[in-house]
mmCIF file of C-alpha atoms in Angstrom:
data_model
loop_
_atom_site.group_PDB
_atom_site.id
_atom_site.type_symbol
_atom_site.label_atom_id
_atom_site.label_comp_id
_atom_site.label_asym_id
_atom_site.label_seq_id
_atom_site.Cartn_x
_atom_site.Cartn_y
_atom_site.Cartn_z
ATOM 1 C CA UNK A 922 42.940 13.266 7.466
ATOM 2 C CA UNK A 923 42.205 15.987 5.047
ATOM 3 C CA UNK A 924 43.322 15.294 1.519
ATOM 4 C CA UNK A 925 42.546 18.062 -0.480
ATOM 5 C CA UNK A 926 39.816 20.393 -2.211
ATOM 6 C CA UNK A 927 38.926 20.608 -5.629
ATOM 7 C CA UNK A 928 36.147 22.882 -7.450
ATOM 8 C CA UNK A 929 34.471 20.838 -10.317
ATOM 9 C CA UNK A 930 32.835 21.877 -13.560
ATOM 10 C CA UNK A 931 31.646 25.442 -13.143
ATOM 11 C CA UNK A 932 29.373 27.663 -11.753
ATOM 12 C CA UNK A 933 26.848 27.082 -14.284
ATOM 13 C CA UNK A 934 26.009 23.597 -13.672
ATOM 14 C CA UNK A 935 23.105 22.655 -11.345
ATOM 15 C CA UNK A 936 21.745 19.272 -10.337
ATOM 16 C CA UNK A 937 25.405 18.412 -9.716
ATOM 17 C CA UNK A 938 26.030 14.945 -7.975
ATOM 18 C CA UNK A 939 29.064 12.929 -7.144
ATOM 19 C CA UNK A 940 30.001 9.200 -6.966
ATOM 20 C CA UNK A 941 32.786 6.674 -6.327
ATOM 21 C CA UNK A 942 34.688 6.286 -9.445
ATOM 22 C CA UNK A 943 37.447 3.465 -10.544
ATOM 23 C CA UNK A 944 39.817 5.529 -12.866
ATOM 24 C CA UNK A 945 43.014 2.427 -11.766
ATOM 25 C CA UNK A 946 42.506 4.434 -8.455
ATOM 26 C CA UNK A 947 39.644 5.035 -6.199
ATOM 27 C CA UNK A 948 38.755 8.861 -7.712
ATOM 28 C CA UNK A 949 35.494 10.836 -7.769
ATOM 29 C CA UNK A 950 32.823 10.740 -10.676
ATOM 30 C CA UNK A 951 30.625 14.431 -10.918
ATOM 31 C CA UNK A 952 28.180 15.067 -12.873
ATOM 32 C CA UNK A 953 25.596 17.899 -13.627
ATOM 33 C CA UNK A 954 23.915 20.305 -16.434
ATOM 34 C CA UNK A 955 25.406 23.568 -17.621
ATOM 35 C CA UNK A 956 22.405 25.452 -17.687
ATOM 36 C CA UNK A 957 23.419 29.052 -17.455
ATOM 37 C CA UNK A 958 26.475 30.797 -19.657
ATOM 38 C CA UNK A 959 27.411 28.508 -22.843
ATOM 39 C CA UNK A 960 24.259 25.921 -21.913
ATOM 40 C CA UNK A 961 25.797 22.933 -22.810
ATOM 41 C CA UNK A 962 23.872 20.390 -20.681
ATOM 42 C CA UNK A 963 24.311 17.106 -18.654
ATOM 43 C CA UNK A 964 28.599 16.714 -18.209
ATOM 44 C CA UNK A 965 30.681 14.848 -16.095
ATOM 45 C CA UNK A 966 34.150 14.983 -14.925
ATOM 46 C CA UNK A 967 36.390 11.959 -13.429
ATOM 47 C CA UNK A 968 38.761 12.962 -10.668
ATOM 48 C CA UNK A 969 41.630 10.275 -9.646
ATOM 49 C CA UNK A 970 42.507 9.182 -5.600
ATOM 50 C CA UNK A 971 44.751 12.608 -5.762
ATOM 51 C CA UNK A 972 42.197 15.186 -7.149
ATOM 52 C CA UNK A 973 43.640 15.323 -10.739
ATOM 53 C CA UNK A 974 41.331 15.734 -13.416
ATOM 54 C CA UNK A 975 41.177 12.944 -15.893
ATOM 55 C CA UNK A 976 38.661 13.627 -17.902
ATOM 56 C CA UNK A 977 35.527 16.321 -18.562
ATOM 57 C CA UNK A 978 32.962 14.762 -21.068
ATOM 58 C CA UNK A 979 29.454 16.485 -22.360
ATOM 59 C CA UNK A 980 26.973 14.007 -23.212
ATOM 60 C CA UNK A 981 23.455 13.265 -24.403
ATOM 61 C CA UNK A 982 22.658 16.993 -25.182
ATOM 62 C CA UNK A 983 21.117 20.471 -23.920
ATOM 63 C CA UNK A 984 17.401 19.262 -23.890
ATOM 64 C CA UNK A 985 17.938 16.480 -21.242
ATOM 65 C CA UNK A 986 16.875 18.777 -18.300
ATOM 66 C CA UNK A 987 15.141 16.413 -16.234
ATOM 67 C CA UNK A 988 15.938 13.320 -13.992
ATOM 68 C CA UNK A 989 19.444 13.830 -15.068
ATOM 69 C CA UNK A 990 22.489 11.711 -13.476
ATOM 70 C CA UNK A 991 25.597 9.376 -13.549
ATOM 71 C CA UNK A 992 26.867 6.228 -12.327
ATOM 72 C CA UNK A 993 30.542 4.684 -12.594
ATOM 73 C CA UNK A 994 30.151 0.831 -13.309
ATOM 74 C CA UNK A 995 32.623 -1.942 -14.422
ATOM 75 C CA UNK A 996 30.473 -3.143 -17.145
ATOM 76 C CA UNK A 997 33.221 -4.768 -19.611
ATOM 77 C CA UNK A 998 35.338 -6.417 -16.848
ATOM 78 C CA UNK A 999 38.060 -4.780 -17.450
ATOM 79 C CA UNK A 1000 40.553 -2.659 -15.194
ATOM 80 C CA UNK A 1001 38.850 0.967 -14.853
ATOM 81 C CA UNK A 1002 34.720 1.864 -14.582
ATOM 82 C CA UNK A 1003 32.782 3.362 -17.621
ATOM 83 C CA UNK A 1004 30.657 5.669 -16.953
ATOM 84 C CA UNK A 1005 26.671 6.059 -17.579
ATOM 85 C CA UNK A 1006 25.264 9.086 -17.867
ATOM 86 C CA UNK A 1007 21.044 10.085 -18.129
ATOM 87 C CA UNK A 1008 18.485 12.294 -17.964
ATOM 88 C CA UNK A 1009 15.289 12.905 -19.626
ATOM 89 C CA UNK A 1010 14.841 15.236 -22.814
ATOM 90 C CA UNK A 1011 11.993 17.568 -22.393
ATOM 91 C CA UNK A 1012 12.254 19.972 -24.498
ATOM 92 C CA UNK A 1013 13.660 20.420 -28.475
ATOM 93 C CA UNK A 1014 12.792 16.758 -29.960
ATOM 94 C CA UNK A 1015 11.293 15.742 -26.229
ATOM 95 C CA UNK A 1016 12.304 12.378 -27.017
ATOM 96 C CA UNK A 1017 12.057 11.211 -23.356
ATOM 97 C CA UNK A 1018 14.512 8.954 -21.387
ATOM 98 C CA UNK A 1019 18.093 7.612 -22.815
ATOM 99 C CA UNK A 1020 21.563 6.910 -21.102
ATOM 100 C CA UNK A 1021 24.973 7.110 -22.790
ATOM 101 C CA UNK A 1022 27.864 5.072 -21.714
ATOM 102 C CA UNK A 1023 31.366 5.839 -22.201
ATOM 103 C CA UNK A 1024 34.340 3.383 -21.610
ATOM 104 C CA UNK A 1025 36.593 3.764 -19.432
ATOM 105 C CA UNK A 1026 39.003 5.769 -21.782
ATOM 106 C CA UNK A 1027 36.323 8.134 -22.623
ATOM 107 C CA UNK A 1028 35.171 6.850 -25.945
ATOM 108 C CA UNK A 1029 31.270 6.372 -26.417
ATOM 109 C CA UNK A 1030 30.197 2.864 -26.043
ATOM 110 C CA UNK A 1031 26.499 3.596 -26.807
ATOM 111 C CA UNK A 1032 23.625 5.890 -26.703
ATOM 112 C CA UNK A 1033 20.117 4.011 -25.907
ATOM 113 C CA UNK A 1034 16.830 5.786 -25.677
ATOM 114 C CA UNK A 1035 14.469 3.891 -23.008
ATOM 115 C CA UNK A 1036 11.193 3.550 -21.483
ATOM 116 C CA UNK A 1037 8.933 6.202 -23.672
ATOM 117 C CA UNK A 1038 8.640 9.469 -23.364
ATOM 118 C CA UNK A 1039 5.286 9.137 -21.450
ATOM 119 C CA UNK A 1040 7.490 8.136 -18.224
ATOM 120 C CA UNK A 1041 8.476 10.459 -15.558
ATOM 121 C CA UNK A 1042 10.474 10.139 -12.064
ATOM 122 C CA UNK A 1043 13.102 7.859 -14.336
ATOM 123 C CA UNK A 1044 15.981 6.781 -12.940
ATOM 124 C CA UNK A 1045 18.949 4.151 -13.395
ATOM 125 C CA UNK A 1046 20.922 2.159 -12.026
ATOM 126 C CA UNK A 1047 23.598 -0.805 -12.418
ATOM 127 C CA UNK A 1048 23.308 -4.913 -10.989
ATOM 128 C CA UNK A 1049 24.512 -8.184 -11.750
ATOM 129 C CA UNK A 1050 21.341 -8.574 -13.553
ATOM 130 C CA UNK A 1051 22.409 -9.369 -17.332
ATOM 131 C CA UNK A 1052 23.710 -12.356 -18.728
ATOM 132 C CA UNK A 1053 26.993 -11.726 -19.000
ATOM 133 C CA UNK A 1054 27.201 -10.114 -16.000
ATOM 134 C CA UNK A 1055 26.572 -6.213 -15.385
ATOM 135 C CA UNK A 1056 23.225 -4.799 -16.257
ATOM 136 C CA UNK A 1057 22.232 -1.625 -16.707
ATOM 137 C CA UNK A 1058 18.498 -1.020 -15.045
ATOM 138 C CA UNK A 1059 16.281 1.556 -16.167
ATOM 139 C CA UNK A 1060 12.555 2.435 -14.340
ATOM 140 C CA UNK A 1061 10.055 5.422 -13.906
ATOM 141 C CA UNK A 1062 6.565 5.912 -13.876
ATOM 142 C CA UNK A 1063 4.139 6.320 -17.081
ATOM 143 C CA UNK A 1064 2.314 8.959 -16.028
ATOM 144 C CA UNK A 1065 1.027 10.046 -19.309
ATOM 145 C CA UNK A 1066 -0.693 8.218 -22.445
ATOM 146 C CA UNK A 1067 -1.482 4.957 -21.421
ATOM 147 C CA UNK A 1068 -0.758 5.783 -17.811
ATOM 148 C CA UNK A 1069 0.303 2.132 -16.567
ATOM 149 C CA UNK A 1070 2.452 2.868 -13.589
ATOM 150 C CA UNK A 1071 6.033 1.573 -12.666
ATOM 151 C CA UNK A 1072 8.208 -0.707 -14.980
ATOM 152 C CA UNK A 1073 11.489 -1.381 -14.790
ATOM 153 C CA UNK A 1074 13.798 -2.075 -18.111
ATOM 154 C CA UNK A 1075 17.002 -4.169 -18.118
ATOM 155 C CA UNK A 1076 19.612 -3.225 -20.796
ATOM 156 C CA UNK A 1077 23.251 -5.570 -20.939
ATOM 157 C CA UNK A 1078 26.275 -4.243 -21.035
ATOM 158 C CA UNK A 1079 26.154 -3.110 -24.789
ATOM 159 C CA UNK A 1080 23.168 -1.281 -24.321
ATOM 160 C CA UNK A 1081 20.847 -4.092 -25.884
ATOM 161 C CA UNK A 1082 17.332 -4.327 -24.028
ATOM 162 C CA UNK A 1083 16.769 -7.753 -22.005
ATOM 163 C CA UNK A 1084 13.695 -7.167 -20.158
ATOM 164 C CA UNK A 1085 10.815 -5.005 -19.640
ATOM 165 C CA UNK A 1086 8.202 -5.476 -16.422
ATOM 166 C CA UNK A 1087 5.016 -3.635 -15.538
ATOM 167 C CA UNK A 1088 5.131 -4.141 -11.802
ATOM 168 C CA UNK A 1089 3.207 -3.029 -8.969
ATOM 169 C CA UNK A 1090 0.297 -1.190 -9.800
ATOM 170 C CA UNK A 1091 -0.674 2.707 -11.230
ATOM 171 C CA UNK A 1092 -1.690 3.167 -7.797
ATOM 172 C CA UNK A 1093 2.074 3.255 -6.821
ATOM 173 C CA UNK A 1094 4.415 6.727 -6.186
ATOM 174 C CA UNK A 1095 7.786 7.165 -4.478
ATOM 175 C CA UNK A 1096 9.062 3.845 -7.022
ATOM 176 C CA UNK A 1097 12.687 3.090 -6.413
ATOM 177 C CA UNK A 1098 14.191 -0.259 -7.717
ATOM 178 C CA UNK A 1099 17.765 -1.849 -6.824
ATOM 179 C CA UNK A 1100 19.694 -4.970 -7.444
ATOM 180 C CA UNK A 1101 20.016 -7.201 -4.960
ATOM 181 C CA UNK A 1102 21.637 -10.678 -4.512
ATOM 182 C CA UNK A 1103 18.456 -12.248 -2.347
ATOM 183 C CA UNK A 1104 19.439 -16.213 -2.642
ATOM 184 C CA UNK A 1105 22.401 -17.730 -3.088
ATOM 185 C CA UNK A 1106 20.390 -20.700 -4.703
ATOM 186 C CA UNK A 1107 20.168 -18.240 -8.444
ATOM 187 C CA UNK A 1108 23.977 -16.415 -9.839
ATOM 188 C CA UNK A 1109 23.530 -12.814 -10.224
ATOM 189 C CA UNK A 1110 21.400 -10.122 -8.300
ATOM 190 C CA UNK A 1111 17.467 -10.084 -8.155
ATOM 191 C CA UNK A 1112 15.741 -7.031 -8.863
ATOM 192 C CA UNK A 1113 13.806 -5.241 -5.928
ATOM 193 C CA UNK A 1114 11.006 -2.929 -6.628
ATOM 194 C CA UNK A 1115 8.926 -0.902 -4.201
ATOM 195 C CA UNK A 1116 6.618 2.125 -3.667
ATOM 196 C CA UNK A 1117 3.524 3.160 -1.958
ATOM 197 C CA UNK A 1118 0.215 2.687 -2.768
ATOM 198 C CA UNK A 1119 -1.514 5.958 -2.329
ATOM 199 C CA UNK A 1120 -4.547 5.358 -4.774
ATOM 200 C CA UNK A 1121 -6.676 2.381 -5.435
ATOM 201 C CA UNK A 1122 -6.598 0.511 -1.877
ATOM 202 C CA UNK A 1123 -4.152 2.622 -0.383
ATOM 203 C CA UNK A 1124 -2.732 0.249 0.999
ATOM 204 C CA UNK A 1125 1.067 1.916 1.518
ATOM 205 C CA UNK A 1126 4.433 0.778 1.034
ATOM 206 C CA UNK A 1127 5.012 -2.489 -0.711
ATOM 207 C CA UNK A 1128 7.771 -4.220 -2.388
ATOM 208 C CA UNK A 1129 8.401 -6.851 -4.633
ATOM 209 C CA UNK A 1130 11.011 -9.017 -5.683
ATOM 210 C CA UNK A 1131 11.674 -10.304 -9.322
ATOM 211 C CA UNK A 1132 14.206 -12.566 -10.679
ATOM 212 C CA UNK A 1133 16.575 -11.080 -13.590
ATOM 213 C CA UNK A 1134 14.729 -13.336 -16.167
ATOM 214 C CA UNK A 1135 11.239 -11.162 -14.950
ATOM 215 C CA UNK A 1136 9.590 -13.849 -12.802
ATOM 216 C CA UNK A 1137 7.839 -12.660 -9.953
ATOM 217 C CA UNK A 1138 9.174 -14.066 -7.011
ATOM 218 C CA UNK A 1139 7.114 -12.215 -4.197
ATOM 219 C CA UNK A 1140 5.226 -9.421 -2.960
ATOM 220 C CA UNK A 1141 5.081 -7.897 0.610
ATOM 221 C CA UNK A 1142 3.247 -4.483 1.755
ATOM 222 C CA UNK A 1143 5.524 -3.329 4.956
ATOM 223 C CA UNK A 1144 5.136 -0.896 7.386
ATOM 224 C CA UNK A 1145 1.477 0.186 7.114
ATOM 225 C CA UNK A 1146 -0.479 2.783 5.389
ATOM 226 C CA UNK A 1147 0.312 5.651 7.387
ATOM 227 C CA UNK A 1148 3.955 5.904 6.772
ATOM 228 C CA UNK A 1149 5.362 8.465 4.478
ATOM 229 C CA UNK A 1150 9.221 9.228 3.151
ATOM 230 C CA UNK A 1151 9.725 5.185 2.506
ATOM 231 C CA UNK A 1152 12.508 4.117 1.015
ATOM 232 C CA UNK A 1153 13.710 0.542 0.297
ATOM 233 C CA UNK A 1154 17.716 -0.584 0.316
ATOM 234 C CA UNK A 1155 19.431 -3.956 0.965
ATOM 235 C CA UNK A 1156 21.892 -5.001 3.668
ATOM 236 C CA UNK A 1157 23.937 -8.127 4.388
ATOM 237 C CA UNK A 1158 22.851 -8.293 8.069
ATOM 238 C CA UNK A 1159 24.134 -11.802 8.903
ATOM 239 C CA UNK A 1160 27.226 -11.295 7.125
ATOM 240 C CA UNK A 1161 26.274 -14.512 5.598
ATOM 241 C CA UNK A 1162 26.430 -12.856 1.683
ATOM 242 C CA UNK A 1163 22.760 -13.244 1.107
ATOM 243 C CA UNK A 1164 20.808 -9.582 0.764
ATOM 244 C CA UNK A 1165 18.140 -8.448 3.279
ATOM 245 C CA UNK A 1166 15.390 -5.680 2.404
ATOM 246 C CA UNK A 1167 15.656 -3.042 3.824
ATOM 247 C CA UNK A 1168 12.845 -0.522 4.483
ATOM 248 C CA UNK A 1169 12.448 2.686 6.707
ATOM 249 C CA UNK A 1170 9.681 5.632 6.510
ATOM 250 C CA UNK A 1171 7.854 8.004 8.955
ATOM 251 C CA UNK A 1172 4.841 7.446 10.302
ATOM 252 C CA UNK A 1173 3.662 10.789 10.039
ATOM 253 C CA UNK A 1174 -0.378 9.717 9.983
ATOM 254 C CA UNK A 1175 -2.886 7.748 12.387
ATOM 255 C CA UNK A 1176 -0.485 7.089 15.438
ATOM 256 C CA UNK A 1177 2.126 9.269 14.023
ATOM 257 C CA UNK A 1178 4.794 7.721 16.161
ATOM 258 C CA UNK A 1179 7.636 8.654 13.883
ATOM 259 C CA UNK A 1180 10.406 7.086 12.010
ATOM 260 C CA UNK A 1181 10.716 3.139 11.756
ATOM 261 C CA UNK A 1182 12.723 0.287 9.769
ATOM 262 C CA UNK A 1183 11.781 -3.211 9.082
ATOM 263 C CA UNK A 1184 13.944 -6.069 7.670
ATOM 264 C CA UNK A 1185 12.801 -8.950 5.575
ATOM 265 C CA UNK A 1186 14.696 -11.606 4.163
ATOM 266 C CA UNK A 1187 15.080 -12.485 0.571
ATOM 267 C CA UNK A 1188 11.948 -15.098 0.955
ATOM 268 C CA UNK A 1189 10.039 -12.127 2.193
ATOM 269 C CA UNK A 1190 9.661 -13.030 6.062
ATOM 270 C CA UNK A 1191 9.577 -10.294 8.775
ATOM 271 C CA UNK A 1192 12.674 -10.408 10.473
ATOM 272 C CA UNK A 1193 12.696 -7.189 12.664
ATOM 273 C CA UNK A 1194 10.516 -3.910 13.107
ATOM 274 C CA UNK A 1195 11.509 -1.224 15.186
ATOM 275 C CA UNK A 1196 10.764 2.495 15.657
ATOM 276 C CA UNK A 1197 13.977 4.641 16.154
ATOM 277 C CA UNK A 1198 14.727 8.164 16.880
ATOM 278 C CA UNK A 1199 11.629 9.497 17.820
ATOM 279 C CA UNK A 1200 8.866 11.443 16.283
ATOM 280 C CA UNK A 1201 10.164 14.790 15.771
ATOM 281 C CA UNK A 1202 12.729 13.285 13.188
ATOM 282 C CA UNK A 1203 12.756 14.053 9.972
ATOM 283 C CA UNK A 1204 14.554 13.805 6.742
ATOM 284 C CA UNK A 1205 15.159 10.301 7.579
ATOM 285 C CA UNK A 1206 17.686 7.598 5.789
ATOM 286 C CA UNK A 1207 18.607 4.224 6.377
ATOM 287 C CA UNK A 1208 22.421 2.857 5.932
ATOM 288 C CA UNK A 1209 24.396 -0.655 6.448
ATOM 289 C CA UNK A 1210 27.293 0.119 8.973
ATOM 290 C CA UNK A 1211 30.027 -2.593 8.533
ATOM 291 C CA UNK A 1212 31.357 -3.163 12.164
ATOM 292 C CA UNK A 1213 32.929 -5.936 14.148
ATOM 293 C CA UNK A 1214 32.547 -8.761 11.707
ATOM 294 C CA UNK A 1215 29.321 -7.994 10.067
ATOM 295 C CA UNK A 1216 26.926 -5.495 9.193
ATOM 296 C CA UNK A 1217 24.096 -3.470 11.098
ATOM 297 C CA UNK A 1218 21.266 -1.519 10.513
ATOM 298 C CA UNK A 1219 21.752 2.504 10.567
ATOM 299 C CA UNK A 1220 19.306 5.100 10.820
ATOM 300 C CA UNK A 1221 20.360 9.311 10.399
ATOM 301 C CA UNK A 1222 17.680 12.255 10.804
ATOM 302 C CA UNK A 1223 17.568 15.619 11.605
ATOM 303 C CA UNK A 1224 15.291 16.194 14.818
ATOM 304 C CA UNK A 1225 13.109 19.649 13.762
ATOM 305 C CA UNK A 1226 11.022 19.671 16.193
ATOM 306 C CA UNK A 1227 10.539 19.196 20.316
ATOM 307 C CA UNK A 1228 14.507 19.559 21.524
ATOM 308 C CA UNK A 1229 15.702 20.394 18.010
ATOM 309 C CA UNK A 1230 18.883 19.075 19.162
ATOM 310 C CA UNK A 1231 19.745 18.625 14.893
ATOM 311 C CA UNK A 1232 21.076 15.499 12.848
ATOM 312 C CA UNK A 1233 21.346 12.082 14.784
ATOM 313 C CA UNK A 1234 21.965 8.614 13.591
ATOM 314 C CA UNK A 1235 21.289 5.198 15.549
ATOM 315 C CA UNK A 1236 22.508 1.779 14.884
ATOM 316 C CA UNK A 1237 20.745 -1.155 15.624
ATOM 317 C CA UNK A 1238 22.467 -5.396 15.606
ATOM 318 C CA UNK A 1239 20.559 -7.728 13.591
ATOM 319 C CA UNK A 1240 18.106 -8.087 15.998
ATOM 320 C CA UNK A 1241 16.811 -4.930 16.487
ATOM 321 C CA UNK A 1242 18.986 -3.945 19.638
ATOM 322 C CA UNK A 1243 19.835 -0.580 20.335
ATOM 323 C CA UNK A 1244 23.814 -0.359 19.734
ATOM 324 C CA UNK A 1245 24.579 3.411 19.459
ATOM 325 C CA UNK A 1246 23.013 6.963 19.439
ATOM 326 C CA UNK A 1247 25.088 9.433 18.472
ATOM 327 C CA UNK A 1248 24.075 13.353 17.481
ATOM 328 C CA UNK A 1249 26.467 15.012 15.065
ATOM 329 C CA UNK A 1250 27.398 18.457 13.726
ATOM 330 C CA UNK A 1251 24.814 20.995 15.449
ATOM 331 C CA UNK A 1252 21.361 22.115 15.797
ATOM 332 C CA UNK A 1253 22.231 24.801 13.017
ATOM 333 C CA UNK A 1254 22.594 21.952 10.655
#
């Protein structure tokens, strides 16, 4: 049932993405950079369950052009989400990665620069990774100065840094890292970290998981070497409350026989591979669809070639068994 429509910051913002947001209702977070007319930089806005605006809130400051987002999190434990917002500063003092957190009343809780400003591709994110609870993870790639690939930086609630791991190797690209609860033996999330491994060996996608104290638990190279697009996620396929790893890509070299997933669980054994679709998808994503009881593996692309029938998504049980193909929208999509 439609709800309602509401236009958000202004036209001068670019980059502008939008999140899930606990403002004592379930409301939208948006956030983006004003980089035409008064160029103010990154901003976000909180929306409540009924479209009314909150709050608006520039942060961090006009240089932070690059790798620039937000994320609502419940990082104090109390009712309502704060709010993290990041980028990268690039130009002016070029001081390289930081986040700012606000509470949840709009007040700033703390600005933290991370990483160095040698780093690139940075991103954040938020798990039950820090000792009192919520964590706030940061990772990129240094690509510059001493050049030593992915790490991943763990920062508690208060903006205090934990934790910092080299992981994988320089040989890694695409690196994406999320929290994950992966045993039920350890409280609190584990940290997963993958990539591909397009230098060196070349040995392709890979991912590893690391406990929140930065012990290496594991490492596992999936798919093979000819798969492109890969990205890593977690899903609670057994609805038992214990994480699998979730991985999908295209296999767009050697036998080029198109998008696949593969699940692992959290001790890093194969559970399931399986090639969906078919080849002439692209732009493919994996998802967790929560149905009858328990979770199952979904997979969305857009088929651009042969037919060009247009976007399509698939769901699969826990064992790999076709449930559902459905195509969606239209071929103009």
């Amino acid at each position: 049932i439609f709800k309602f429509t509401r236009f958000v910051l202004n036209r001068d913002f670019i980059n502008v993405r939008f999140n899930l947001f606990d403002v004592g209702s379930n409301g939208v977070l948006v956030c983006g950079i004003e980089a035409t007319g008064q160029g103010r930089g990154p901003a976000y806005q909180a929306f409540d369950s009924l479209g009314n605006l909150v709050r608006t809130q520039f942060g961090l400051n006009a240089d932070f052009t690059m790798d620039n987002g937000c994320v609502g999190a419940n990082l104090d434990g109390a009712a309502g989400d704060e709010v993290i917002l990041f980028g990268r500063e690039v130009t002016g003092a070029a001081r390289g990665p930081a986040l700012q957190a606000f509470n949840s009343n709009g007040s700033l809780r703390f600005t933290q620069f991370v990483l160095n400003r040698d780093f690139t591709e940075t991103a954040f994110s938020v798990a039950d990774v820090a000792a009192s609870g919520k964590g706030i993870i940061a990772h990129g790639r240094e690509t510059s100065g001493a050049r030593r690939g992915p790490v991943f930086q763990i920062f508690d609630n208060n903006g205090s840094l934990t934790l910092t791991r080299f992981v994988l190797n320089p040989d890694f690209t695409d690196f994406q890292v999320l929290g994950a609860n992966t045993t039920n033996s350890v409280s609190g999330d584990e940290i997963i970290t993958g990539g591909t491994e397009i230098g060196g060996l070349g040995r392709g996608p890979a991912f590893q998981v690391w406990d929140k104290n930065g012990n290496l638990l594991l490492t596992r190279f999936a798919l093979n070497s000819d798969f492109t697009e890969v990205k890593f996620s977690k899903i609670d396929i057994n609805n038992d409350g214990v994480d699998e790893i979730l991985v999908v890509g295209r296999e767009t070299k050697g036998l080029q026989r198109g998008p696949a997933y593969q699940l692992f669980d959290g001790s890093g054994n194969l559970l399931v591979t399986k090639f969906v679709l078919n080849g002439d998808f692209s732009n493919v994503k994996a998802f967790a669809v929560d149905q009858a009881g328990g979770q199952q593996v979904g997979v969305g692309g857009v088929e651009t070639s042969g037919l060009l029938r247009g976007p399509a998504y698939q769901v699969f049980d826990s064992s790999g068994n076709l449930l559902l193909t459905q195509f969606v929208l239209n071929s103009d999509f």
